Each structure stands twice: as structure tokens, then as C-alpha cells.
Amino acid sequence: MRLLMVAPPGAGKGTQATRLARHYSIAHLSSGDLFRREVAAGSDIGRQAAGYLERGDLVPDRLVLDVLAPHVLAAAAEGGYVLDGYPRTLAQAQEAYEVAGRISGVELQAVVHLEVGRDELRRRLLARARADGRVDDTESVIGHRLDVYERETAPMLEFYAARGLVVDMDGEQTVEEVFQAIVGAVDALRAGLS
Ligand code: AP5
């Protein structure tokens, strides 16, 4: 199975992707985690990406494909993936779609869109800030990340909707309820695909 999670910061992409990966025995590829790992390792890519992550801005596209492409191709060859955070802009979506169209068995099969209101997103991210201290979970950066999502990421949904890939989910339910709803929708899709 090859899935993409699309949702604003704090909506539960990582939480649900972790569970979906375990459930379907597929790889969970979090672009944010991959970048945070590069930053922690002090690699060349990490040094270039660090400021963007801290400000809540998107890392430039030229770095994104270099980091993500090898992981996506390897995961597709090994049974599938759930992508969490990539593609994240219309340009990234178009490029990934074009590349995947040339390689059999790599293209997306479903896009899971989690819908959560802005107040609840802020509440979750500020709660996580108290627990984890993630560098971009501060009041002002959270607001900026939500704006970046609306401006840069949300328009991508139309691109996927036009290809019949989007499944809309109420992300304000409990973690378990959201998970069960996604599995129900994905299993129905798989039945249609086979
Ligand atoms: P990334 O790591 O992708 O961060 P994000 O999109 O801001 O997402 P979050 O991790 O904050 O939220 P989430 O939706 O995963 O929610 P979670 O499950 O953690 O990206 C970070 C940065 O990397 C970007 O700003 C950018 O700089 C860079 N980047 C990454 N990809 C890029 C790309 N493709 N191009 C360019 N730059 C890129 O949940 C949040 C909290 O809520 C948790 O505490 C969780 O326990 C809780 N929670 C989850 N679900 C529920 C629920 N149902 N009910 C109650 N609480 C819940």
C-alpha cells in the first residue's frame, strides 16, 4: 500500500502514520524526522535545513528531493510506504507524480487528508511543546507554520482530488477513532484496486 498523509501541523499525521505503517507492514517516511535527524547529525544538508525548520518555513525543494527520493524508492520496492510531510507543495506533488509515472509500482494509491480546526491544532502543539520541547512548537512559530500550510500545502489537495486520490477524515476524533476510520477507507480502496 502506498499512502500520503496531508494535514496541517498538529493534525496527527505522524501519530496515524506510525500506526498505519505497523498495521500494513509498510515503511513510515516522515520528512520532518528525516530533516531533524540531518540537523542533529550536523550533516551538510542538516546545516542548510536547520534555519528553515526553526522558523517554520519550508526547506527548499532542491534539498527535499535529495533527502526523500532514495527512501521512497526503497520503501516502494519493499512493500509500500506511508508518506508523512512529503510532498508538501504543489510543485513537489507535480514533480513526484511525474517521476513516479516513469517507474512502475511507486505511485501513490491514496491521500489521507485529516481535517482539524486551528484552535485544536494550537492546543495540541502547545501541549507537545510542554512535553517534548520541539524547536518549532512555540506560539509564534506555530502560527506561522499554520499559515505556511494554508498557503503552500492545502492547494496540493486539489491536484490529488482531480486524480481521485483524496480521502477526507475528521481528525478531531480520538486517535483510535481516526485510525479505525482511515483503515476502513483504505481497505475499501484496496478492495477496489484488486
Ligand atoms: P513536520 O515534522 O512534517 O511537521 P508538521 O507538518 O509541522 O507536523 P507535526 O509533526 O507538528 O504534526 P503532525 O500532523 O505529524 O501531528 P502529530 O501526530 O505529531 O515538518 C517540520 C518541518 O520540516 C517543516 O516546518 C519544514 O521546515 C520541514 N519539512 C518537512 N517536510 C518538508 C517538505 N516536504 N518540504 C519542505 N520542508 C519540509 O501530533 C501532534 C500532537 O497532537 C502530538 O502530541 C499527538 O500526540 C497529538 N495528537 C495526535 N492526534 C491526536 C488526536 N486525535 N487527539 C488528540 N491529540 C492528538
mmCIF file of C-alpha atoms and ligand atoms in Angstrom:
data_model
loop_
_atom_site.group_PDB
_atom_site.id
_atom_site.type_symbol
_atom_site.label_atom_id
_atom_site.label_comp_id
_atom_site.label_asym_id
_atom_site.label_seq_id
_atom_site.Cartn_x
_atom_site.Cartn_y
_atom_site.Cartn_z
ATOM 1 C CA MET A 1 0.000 0.000 0.000
ATOM 2 C CA ARG A 2 1.305 3.482 -0.836
ATOM 3 C CA LEU A 3 -0.254 6.324 1.167
ATOM 4 C CA LEU A 4 0.297 10.012 1.740
ATOM 5 C CA MET A 5 -0.881 11.918 4.825
ATOM 6 C CA VAL A 6 -1.809 15.557 4.156
ATOM 7 C CA ALA A 7 -2.807 17.761 7.084
ATOM 8 C CA PRO A 8 -1.733 20.864 8.964
ATOM 9 C CA PRO A 9 0.863 20.785 11.753
ATOM 10 C CA GLY A 10 -0.561 19.025 14.803
ATOM 11 C CA ALA A 11 -3.368 17.237 12.959
ATOM 12 C CA GLY A 12 -1.941 13.789 13.670
ATOM 13 C CA LYS A 13 -0.003 12.865 10.520
ATOM 14 C CA GLY A 14 2.888 11.350 12.474
ATOM 15 C CA THR A 15 0.642 9.696 15.059
ATOM 16 C CA GLN A 16 -1.523 7.994 12.431
ATOM 17 C CA ALA A 17 1.339 7.232 10.013
ATOM 18 C CA THR A 18 3.174 5.315 12.747
ATOM 19 C CA ARG A 19 0.116 3.162 13.379
ATOM 20 C CA LEU A 20 -0.698 2.686 9.692
ATOM 21 C CA ALA A 21 2.868 1.596 8.944
ATOM 22 C CA ARG A 22 2.654 -1.062 11.662
ATOM 23 C CA HIS A 23 -0.825 -2.167 10.592
ATOM 24 C CA TYR A 24 0.021 -2.584 6.891
ATOM 25 C CA SER A 25 3.712 -3.579 7.407
ATOM 26 C CA ILE A 26 4.926 -0.678 5.316
ATOM 27 C CA ALA A 27 7.573 2.000 5.890
ATOM 28 C CA HIS A 28 6.729 5.272 7.641
ATOM 29 C CA LEU A 29 8.648 8.082 5.939
ATOM 30 C CA SER A 30 8.479 11.362 7.860
ATOM 31 C CA SER A 31 10.205 14.191 6.006
ATOM 32 C CA GLY A 32 10.317 16.269 9.201
ATOM 33 C CA ASP A 33 12.003 13.424 11.129
ATOM 34 C CA LEU A 34 14.493 12.902 8.300
ATOM 35 C CA PHE A 35 15.417 16.593 8.346
ATOM 36 C CA ARG A 36 15.600 16.703 12.163
ATOM 37 C CA ARG A 37 17.971 13.707 12.001
ATOM 38 C CA GLU A 38 20.184 15.517 9.479
ATOM 39 C CA VAL A 39 20.221 18.601 11.725
ATOM 40 C CA ALA A 40 21.102 16.521 14.814
ATOM 41 C CA ALA A 41 23.890 14.763 12.880
ATOM 42 C CA GLY A 42 25.296 18.137 11.768
ATOM 43 C CA SER A 43 25.438 16.969 8.138
ATOM 44 C CA ASP A 44 25.782 19.379 5.238
ATOM 45 C CA ILE A 45 22.045 19.029 4.458
ATOM 46 C CA GLY A 46 21.240 19.452 8.159
ATOM 47 C CA ARG A 47 23.213 22.700 8.357
ATOM 48 C CA GLN A 48 21.391 24.059 5.309
ATOM 49 C CA ALA A 49 17.952 22.969 6.599
ATOM 50 C CA ALA A 50 18.240 23.969 10.294
ATOM 51 C CA GLY A 51 17.159 27.613 9.981
ATOM 52 C CA TYR A 52 14.103 26.722 7.902
ATOM 53 C CA LEU A 53 12.918 24.196 10.481
ATOM 54 C CA GLU A 54 13.459 26.609 13.346
ATOM 55 C CA ARG A 55 11.453 29.382 11.639
ATOM 56 C CA GLY A 56 8.702 27.010 10.471
ATOM 57 C CA ASP A 57 9.491 27.694 6.825
ATOM 58 C CA LEU A 58 9.677 25.031 4.156
ATOM 59 C CA VAL A 59 13.092 23.640 3.288
ATOM 60 C CA PRO A 60 13.990 24.498 -0.350
ATOM 61 C CA ASP A 61 12.828 21.930 -2.923
ATOM 62 C CA ARG A 62 16.371 21.177 -4.135
ATOM 63 C CA LEU A 63 17.208 19.676 -0.696
ATOM 64 C CA VAL A 64 13.886 17.896 -0.253
ATOM 65 C CA LEU A 65 14.051 15.546 -3.236
ATOM 66 C CA ASP A 66 17.687 14.610 -2.475
ATOM 67 C CA VAL A 67 16.734 13.536 1.051
ATOM 68 C CA LEU A 68 13.389 11.861 0.287
ATOM 69 C CA ALA A 69 13.724 10.173 -3.115
ATOM 70 C CA PRO A 70 16.051 7.297 -2.097
ATOM 71 C CA HIS A 71 13.810 6.409 0.864
ATOM 72 C CA VAL A 72 10.602 6.492 -1.206
ATOM 73 C CA LEU A 73 12.059 4.306 -3.948
ATOM 74 C CA ALA A 74 13.462 1.776 -1.454
ATOM 75 C CA ALA A 75 10.191 1.592 0.504
ATOM 76 C CA ALA A 76 8.113 1.144 -2.665
ATOM 77 C CA ALA A 77 10.328 -1.788 -3.660
ATOM 78 C CA GLU A 78 9.899 -3.364 -0.210
ATOM 79 C CA GLY A 79 6.098 -3.374 0.025
ATOM 80 C CA GLY A 80 4.924 0.207 0.336
ATOM 81 C CA TYR A 81 5.023 3.369 2.376
ATOM 82 C CA VAL A 82 3.079 5.957 4.256
ATOM 83 C CA LEU A 83 4.478 9.395 3.473
ATOM 84 C CA ASP A 84 4.203 11.981 6.238
ATOM 85 C CA GLY A 85 5.155 15.517 5.190
ATOM 86 C CA TYR A 86 6.288 14.934 1.603
ATOM 87 C CA PRO A 87 5.088 16.050 -0.959
ATOM 88 C CA ARG A 88 4.154 19.295 0.787
ATOM 89 C CA THR A 89 3.752 21.831 -2.028
ATOM 90 C CA LEU A 90 2.059 21.742 -5.402
ATOM 91 C CA ALA A 91 5.491 21.838 -7.068
ATOM 92 C CA GLN A 92 6.700 18.860 -5.008
ATOM 93 C CA ALA A 93 3.488 16.960 -5.784
ATOM 94 C CA GLN A 94 3.798 17.585 -9.516
ATOM 95 C CA GLU A 95 7.451 16.578 -9.578
ATOM 96 C CA ALA A 96 6.863 13.412 -7.522
ATOM 97 C CA TYR A 97 3.874 12.467 -9.692
ATOM 98 C CA GLU A 98 5.901 12.922 -12.845
ATOM 99 C CA VAL A 99 8.869 10.863 -11.527
ATOM 100 C CA ALA A 100 6.574 8.099 -10.185
ATOM 101 C CA GLY A 101 4.776 7.927 -13.525
ATOM 102 C CA ARG A 102 8.021 6.702 -15.105
ATOM 103 C CA ILE A 103 8.664 3.938 -12.523
ATOM 104 C CA SER A 104 6.185 1.111 -12.107
ATOM 105 C CA GLY A 105 4.888 0.427 -8.562
ATOM 106 C CA VAL A 106 5.939 3.697 -6.963
ATOM 107 C CA GLU A 107 2.907 5.979 -7.471
ATOM 108 C CA LEU A 108 0.526 6.971 -4.690
ATOM 109 C CA GLN A 109 -2.662 4.952 -4.210
ATOM 110 C CA ALA A 110 -4.424 7.187 -1.671
ATOM 111 C CA VAL A 111 -4.069 10.568 0.009
ATOM 112 C CA VAL A 112 -5.442 10.743 3.551
ATOM 113 C CA HIS A 113 -6.483 14.291 4.461
ATOM 114 C CA LEU A 114 -7.019 14.942 8.182
ATOM 115 C CA GLU A 115 -9.302 17.874 8.991
ATOM 116 C CA VAL A 116 -8.716 19.623 12.337
ATOM 117 C CA GLY A 117 -9.644 23.178 13.361
ATOM 118 C CA ARG A 118 -6.986 25.791 14.091
ATOM 119 C CA ASP A 119 -7.779 26.104 17.827
ATOM 120 C CA GLU A 120 -7.381 22.367 18.360
ATOM 121 C CA LEU A 121 -4.127 22.347 16.330
ATOM 122 C CA ARG A 122 -2.675 25.097 18.548
ATOM 123 C CA ARG A 123 -3.807 23.282 21.686
ATOM 124 C CA ARG A 124 -2.122 20.024 20.606
ATOM 125 C CA LEU A 125 1.125 21.664 19.526
ATOM 126 C CA LEU A 126 1.442 23.730 22.699
ATOM 127 C CA ALA A 127 0.782 20.578 24.745
ATOM 128 C CA ARG A 128 3.522 18.793 22.787
ATOM 129 C CA ALA A 129 5.844 21.761 23.349
ATOM 130 C CA ARG A 130 5.492 21.276 27.104
ATOM 131 C CA ALA A 131 6.208 17.545 26.794
ATOM 132 C CA ASP A 132 8.878 17.420 24.040
ATOM 133 C CA GLY A 133 10.281 20.936 23.586
ATOM 134 C CA ARG A 134 10.353 20.689 19.773
ATOM 135 C CA VAL A 135 12.118 23.771 18.433
ATOM 136 C CA ASP A 136 9.230 24.851 16.145
ATOM 137 C CA ASP A 137 6.435 24.365 18.713
ATOM 138 C CA THR A 138 6.438 27.939 20.030
ATOM 139 C CA GLU A 139 3.369 30.191 19.932
ATOM 140 C CA SER A 140 4.625 32.439 17.107
ATOM 141 C CA VAL A 141 6.219 29.683 15.010
ATOM 142 C CA ILE A 142 3.074 27.530 15.310
ATOM 143 C CA GLY A 143 1.003 30.397 13.866
ATOM 144 C CA HIS A 144 3.484 30.782 11.024
ATOM 145 C CA ARG A 145 3.518 27.022 10.288
ATOM 146 C CA LEU A 146 -0.287 27.008 10.082
ATOM 147 C CA ASP A 147 -0.167 29.945 7.639
ATOM 148 C CA VAL A 148 2.504 28.178 5.548
ATOM 149 C CA TYR A 149 0.269 25.094 5.417
ATOM 150 C CA GLU A 150 -2.720 27.117 4.168
ATOM 151 C CA ARG A 151 -0.639 28.920 1.570
ATOM 152 C CA GLU A 152 1.761 26.205 0.354
ATOM 153 C CA THR A 153 0.305 22.787 1.184
ATOM 154 C CA ALA A 154 -3.501 22.986 1.113
ATOM 155 C CA PRO A 155 -3.589 23.845 -2.641
ATOM 156 C CA MET A 156 -1.910 20.486 -3.288
ATOM 157 C CA LEU A 157 -5.142 18.727 -2.274
ATOM 158 C CA GLU A 158 -6.890 19.901 -5.439
ATOM 159 C CA PHE A 159 -4.150 18.316 -7.539
ATOM 160 C CA TYR A 160 -4.729 14.935 -5.865
ATOM 161 C CA ALA A 161 -8.518 15.317 -5.733
ATOM 162 C CA ALA A 162 -8.539 15.778 -9.509
ATOM 163 C CA ARG A 163 -6.896 12.323 -9.707
ATOM 164 C CA GLY A 164 -9.483 10.744 -7.384
ATOM 165 C CA LEU A 165 -6.981 10.016 -4.627
ATOM 166 C CA VAL A 166 -8.182 12.078 -1.654
ATOM 167 C CA VAL A 167 -9.965 10.608 1.371
ATOM 168 C CA ASP A 168 -11.187 13.285 3.820
ATOM 169 C CA MET A 169 -11.170 12.335 7.524
ATOM 170 C CA ASP A 170 -12.409 14.056 10.664
ATOM 171 C CA GLY A 171 -9.138 14.364 12.608
ATOM 172 C CA GLU A 172 -10.767 15.729 15.767
ATOM 173 C CA GLN A 173 -11.900 12.320 16.953
ATOM 174 C CA THR A 174 -9.755 10.242 19.324
ATOM 175 C CA VAL A 175 -6.533 8.743 17.945
ATOM 176 C CA GLU A 176 -8.177 5.305 17.862
ATOM 177 C CA GLU A 177 -11.316 6.555 16.097
ATOM 178 C CA VAL A 178 -9.275 8.371 13.446
ATOM 179 C CA PHE A 179 -7.140 5.274 12.922
ATOM 180 C CA GLN A 180 -10.171 2.980 12.504
ATOM 181 C CA ALA A 181 -11.769 5.419 10.052
ATOM 182 C CA ILE A 182 -8.600 5.567 7.936
ATOM 183 C CA VAL A 183 -8.194 1.785 7.895
ATOM 184 C CA GLY A 184 -11.841 1.397 6.868
ATOM 185 C CA ALA A 185 -11.410 3.822 3.969
ATOM 186 C CA VAL A 186 -8.040 2.408 2.856
ATOM 187 C CA ASP A 187 -9.289 -1.182 2.978
ATOM 188 C CA ALA A 188 -12.294 -0.215 0.845
ATOM 189 C CA LEU A 189 -9.912 1.371 -1.653
ATOM 190 C CA ARG A 190 -7.664 -1.704 -1.692
ATOM 191 C CA ALA A 191 -10.671 -3.923 -2.361
ATOM 192 C CA GLY A 192 -11.485 -1.683 -5.319
ATOM 193 C CA LEU A 193 -7.900 -1.850 -6.586
ATOM 194 C CA SER A 194 -7.609 -5.647 -6.516
HETATM 195 P P1 AP5 B 1 6.986 18.037 10.104
HETATM 196 O O1 AP5 B 1 7.823 17.268 11.037
HETATM 197 O O2 AP5 B 1 6.310 17.343 8.973
HETATM 198 O O3 AP5 B 1 5.993 18.870 10.999
HETATM 199 P P2 AP5 B 1 4.477 19.338 10.803
HETATM 200 O O4 AP5 B 1 3.849 19.219 9.485
HETATM 201 O O5 AP5 B 1 4.508 20.708 11.375
HETATM 202 O O6 AP5 B 1 3.718 18.285 11.603
HETATM 203 P P3 AP5 B 1 3.756 17.915 13.126
HETATM 204 O O7 AP5 B 1 4.777 16.870 13.365
HETATM 205 O O8 AP5 B 1 3.835 19.141 14.004
HETATM 206 O O9 AP5 B 1 2.287 17.397 13.293
HETATM 207 P P4 AP5 B 1 1.580 16.035 12.861
HETATM 208 O O10 AP5 B 1 0.472 16.323 11.914
HETATM 209 O O11 AP5 B 1 2.586 14.999 12.466
HETATM 210 O O12 AP5 B 1 0.920 15.676 14.235
HETATM 211 P P5 AP5 B 1 1.396 14.649 15.358
HETATM 212 O O13 AP5 B 1 0.978 13.278 15.008
HETATM 213 O O14 AP5 B 1 2.853 14.892 15.649
HETATM 214 O O15 AP5 B 1 7.854 19.216 9.413
HETATM 215 C C1 AP5 B 1 8.720 20.030 10.200
HETATM 216 C C2 AP5 B 1 9.498 20.963 9.297
HETATM 217 O O16 AP5 B 1 10.325 20.187 8.384
HETATM 218 C C3 AP5 B 1 8.680 21.868 8.368
HETATM 219 O O17 AP5 B 1 8.217 23.035 9.022
HETATM 220 C C4 AP5 B 1 9.717 22.180 7.286
HETATM 221 O O18 AP5 B 1 10.669 23.123 7.740
HETATM 222 C C5 AP5 B 1 10.442 20.839 7.134
HETATM 223 N N1 AP5 B 1 9.837 19.979 6.087
HETATM 224 C C6 AP5 B 1 9.293 18.741 6.279
HETATM 225 N N2 AP5 B 1 8.864 18.236 5.126
HETATM 226 C C7 AP5 B 1 9.144 19.155 4.171
HETATM 227 C C8 AP5 B 1 8.918 19.198 2.767
HETATM 228 N N3 AP5 B 1 8.340 18.169 2.112
HETATM 229 N N4 AP5 B 1 9.296 20.304 2.101
HETATM 230 C C9 AP5 B 1 9.900 21.338 2.733
HETATM 231 N N5 AP5 B 1 10.139 21.358 4.073
HETATM 232 C C10 AP5 B 1 9.765 20.269 4.785
HETATM 233 O O19 AP5 B 1 0.507 15.146 16.583
HETATM 234 C C11 AP5 B 1 0.723 16.395 17.201
HETATM 235 C C12 AP5 B 1 0.336 16.270 18.684
HETATM 236 O O20 AP5 B 1 -1.051 16.018 18.785
HETATM 237 C C13 AP5 B 1 1.046 15.100 19.392
HETATM 238 O O21 AP5 B 1 1.371 15.478 20.692
HETATM 239 C C14 AP5 B 1 -0.019 13.990 19.380
HETATM 240 O O22 AP5 B 1 0.110 13.119 20.466
HETATM 241 C C15 AP5 B 1 -1.318 14.777 19.440
HETATM 242 N N6 AP5 B 1 -2.425 14.130 18.720
HETATM 243 C C16 AP5 B 1 -2.363 13.477 17.525
HETATM 244 N N7 AP5 B 1 -3.582 13.024 17.179
HETATM 245 C C17 AP5 B 1 -4.432 13.406 18.178
HETATM 246 C C18 AP5 B 1 -5.847 13.216 18.383
HETATM 247 N N8 AP5 B 1 -6.621 12.552 17.509
HETATM 248 N N9 AP5 B 1 -6.370 13.734 19.511
HETATM 249 C C19 AP5 B 1 -5.601 14.419 20.428
HETATM 250 N N10 AP5 B 1 -4.257 14.609 20.299
HETATM 251 C C20 AP5 B 1 -3.691 14.105 19.169
#
